[in-house]
């Protein structure tokens, strides 16, 4: 005989909460893409991997002016904005360090 699972009120709440959370994440990312007309929108981990830096280094770069977008507490990066910023940024003014300089040389 099979065991029958009967969901209770907490199960339904959890399922609805998860569904709404997933929807909002996708909606926010989609909305950002529409606003920027870009398909290259990346989250913190993806841009850190692309730039080959650690998350603490990325956070430092954000504080120093690396372009990012923060809808509803999530941080996203427009890949083309980041590349443009790296190409145009004057390293001497901000003292980003050797990693940033290496990246700038690779991209530019």
Short mmCIF file of C-alpha atoms in Angstrom, two decimals:
data_model
loop_
_atom_site.label_atom_id
_atom_site.label_comp_id
_atom_site.label_asym_id
_atom_site.label_seq_id
_atom_site.Cartn_x
_atom_site.Cartn_y
_atom_site.Cartn_z
CA UNK A 1 0.00 0.00 0.00
CA UNK A 2 1.31 3.45 -0.94
CA UNK A 3 1.76 6.24 1.56
CA UNK A 4 -0.46 9.20 0.81
CA UNK A 5 0.97 12.68 1.37
CA UNK A 6 -1.58 15.27 2.40
CA UNK A 7 -0.17 18.80 2.35
CA UNK A 8 -0.99 21.07 5.25
CA UNK A 9 -1.30 24.84 5.39
CA UNK A 10 2.44 25.36 5.98
CA UNK A 11 3.29 23.28 2.90
CA UNK A 12 1.05 25.46 0.74
CA UNK A 13 2.54 28.65 2.23
CA UNK A 14 6.08 27.41 1.58
CA UNK A 15 5.24 26.44 -2.02
CA UNK A 16 3.60 29.79 -2.71
CA UNK A 17 6.49 31.67 -1.11
CA UNK A 18 9.03 29.76 -3.24
CA UNK A 19 7.01 30.33 -6.41
CA UNK A 20 6.67 34.07 -5.74
CA UNK A 21 10.38 34.37 -4.91
CA UNK A 22 11.36 32.59 -8.16
CA UNK A 23 8.96 34.74 -10.16
CA UNK A 24 10.29 37.99 -8.65
CA UNK A 25 13.89 37.02 -9.34
CA UNK A 26 13.14 36.22 -12.98
CA UNK A 27 10.91 39.29 -13.37
CA UNK A 28 13.57 41.60 -11.90
CA UNK A 29 16.27 40.20 -14.15
CA UNK A 30 13.97 40.43 -17.18
CA UNK A 31 13.00 44.02 -16.32
CA UNK A 32 16.67 45.02 -16.05
CA UNK A 33 17.37 43.46 -19.44
CA UNK A 34 14.51 45.43 -20.96
CA UNK A 35 15.70 48.67 -19.38
CA UNK A 36 19.24 48.23 -20.65
CA UNK A 37 18.41 46.42 -23.89
CA UNK A 38 21.19 43.97 -23.06
CA UNK A 39 21.30 40.21 -22.81
CA UNK A 40 24.60 40.35 -20.92
CA UNK A 41 23.21 40.99 -17.43
CA UNK A 42 25.27 39.14 -14.83
CA UNK A 43 25.00 38.59 -11.08
CA UNK A 44 27.91 39.05 -8.64
CA UNK A 45 29.29 35.52 -9.02
CA UNK A 46 29.09 35.59 -12.82
CA UNK A 47 30.82 38.97 -13.16
CA UNK A 48 33.49 37.98 -10.63
CA UNK A 49 34.19 34.85 -12.68
CA UNK A 50 34.24 36.90 -15.89
CA UNK A 51 36.68 39.41 -14.36
CA UNK A 52 38.63 36.64 -12.59
CA UNK A 53 38.49 38.32 -9.19
CA UNK A 54 37.17 37.31 -5.78
CA UNK A 55 33.84 38.54 -4.43
CA UNK A 56 35.54 40.78 -1.82
CA UNK A 57 37.61 42.38 -4.60
CA UNK A 58 34.45 42.86 -6.65
CA UNK A 59 32.74 44.52 -3.67
CA UNK A 60 35.70 46.88 -3.31
CA UNK A 61 35.53 47.74 -7.01
CA UNK A 62 31.79 48.46 -6.70
CA UNK A 63 32.54 50.88 -3.86
CA UNK A 64 35.12 52.54 -6.11
CA UNK A 65 32.66 53.07 -8.92
CA UNK A 66 32.28 49.86 -10.94
CA UNK A 67 28.80 50.24 -12.52
CA UNK A 68 26.14 48.01 -10.99
CA UNK A 69 22.37 47.96 -10.62
CA UNK A 70 20.62 47.06 -7.36
CA UNK A 71 16.91 46.42 -7.82
CA UNK A 72 15.26 44.96 -4.71
CA UNK A 73 18.54 44.23 -2.97
CA UNK A 74 20.03 42.13 -5.78
CA UNK A 75 23.16 43.31 -7.54
CA UNK A 76 23.41 42.93 -11.31
CA UNK A 77 26.00 44.07 -13.81
CA UNK A 78 25.60 45.05 -17.43
CA UNK A 79 28.56 43.34 -19.07
CA UNK A 80 28.99 46.04 -21.72
CA UNK A 81 28.91 48.81 -19.07
CA UNK A 82 31.59 47.02 -17.05
CA UNK A 83 33.82 46.53 -20.09
CA UNK A 84 33.36 50.17 -21.12
CA UNK A 85 34.16 51.32 -17.56
CA UNK A 86 37.34 49.24 -17.47
CA UNK A 87 38.47 50.60 -20.85
CA UNK A 88 37.80 54.25 -19.96
CA UNK A 89 38.75 54.35 -16.30
CA UNK A 90 41.87 56.23 -15.29
CA UNK A 91 43.73 53.82 -13.03
CA UNK A 92 45.96 56.45 -11.44
CA UNK A 93 43.04 58.30 -9.87
CA UNK A 94 41.48 55.32 -8.14
CA UNK A 95 44.40 52.98 -7.41
CA UNK A 96 42.59 49.78 -8.32
CA UNK A 97 45.71 47.65 -8.31
CA UNK A 98 47.49 45.29 -10.65
CA UNK A 99 44.49 43.00 -11.28
CA UNK A 100 42.45 45.87 -12.65
CA UNK A 101 45.36 47.05 -14.78
CA UNK A 102 45.83 43.52 -16.18
CA UNK A 103 42.13 43.31 -16.99
CA UNK A 104 42.19 46.70 -18.66
CA UNK A 105 45.08 45.61 -20.87
CA UNK A 106 43.31 42.34 -21.82
CA UNK A 107 40.05 44.10 -22.72
CA UNK A 108 41.43 47.27 -24.26
#
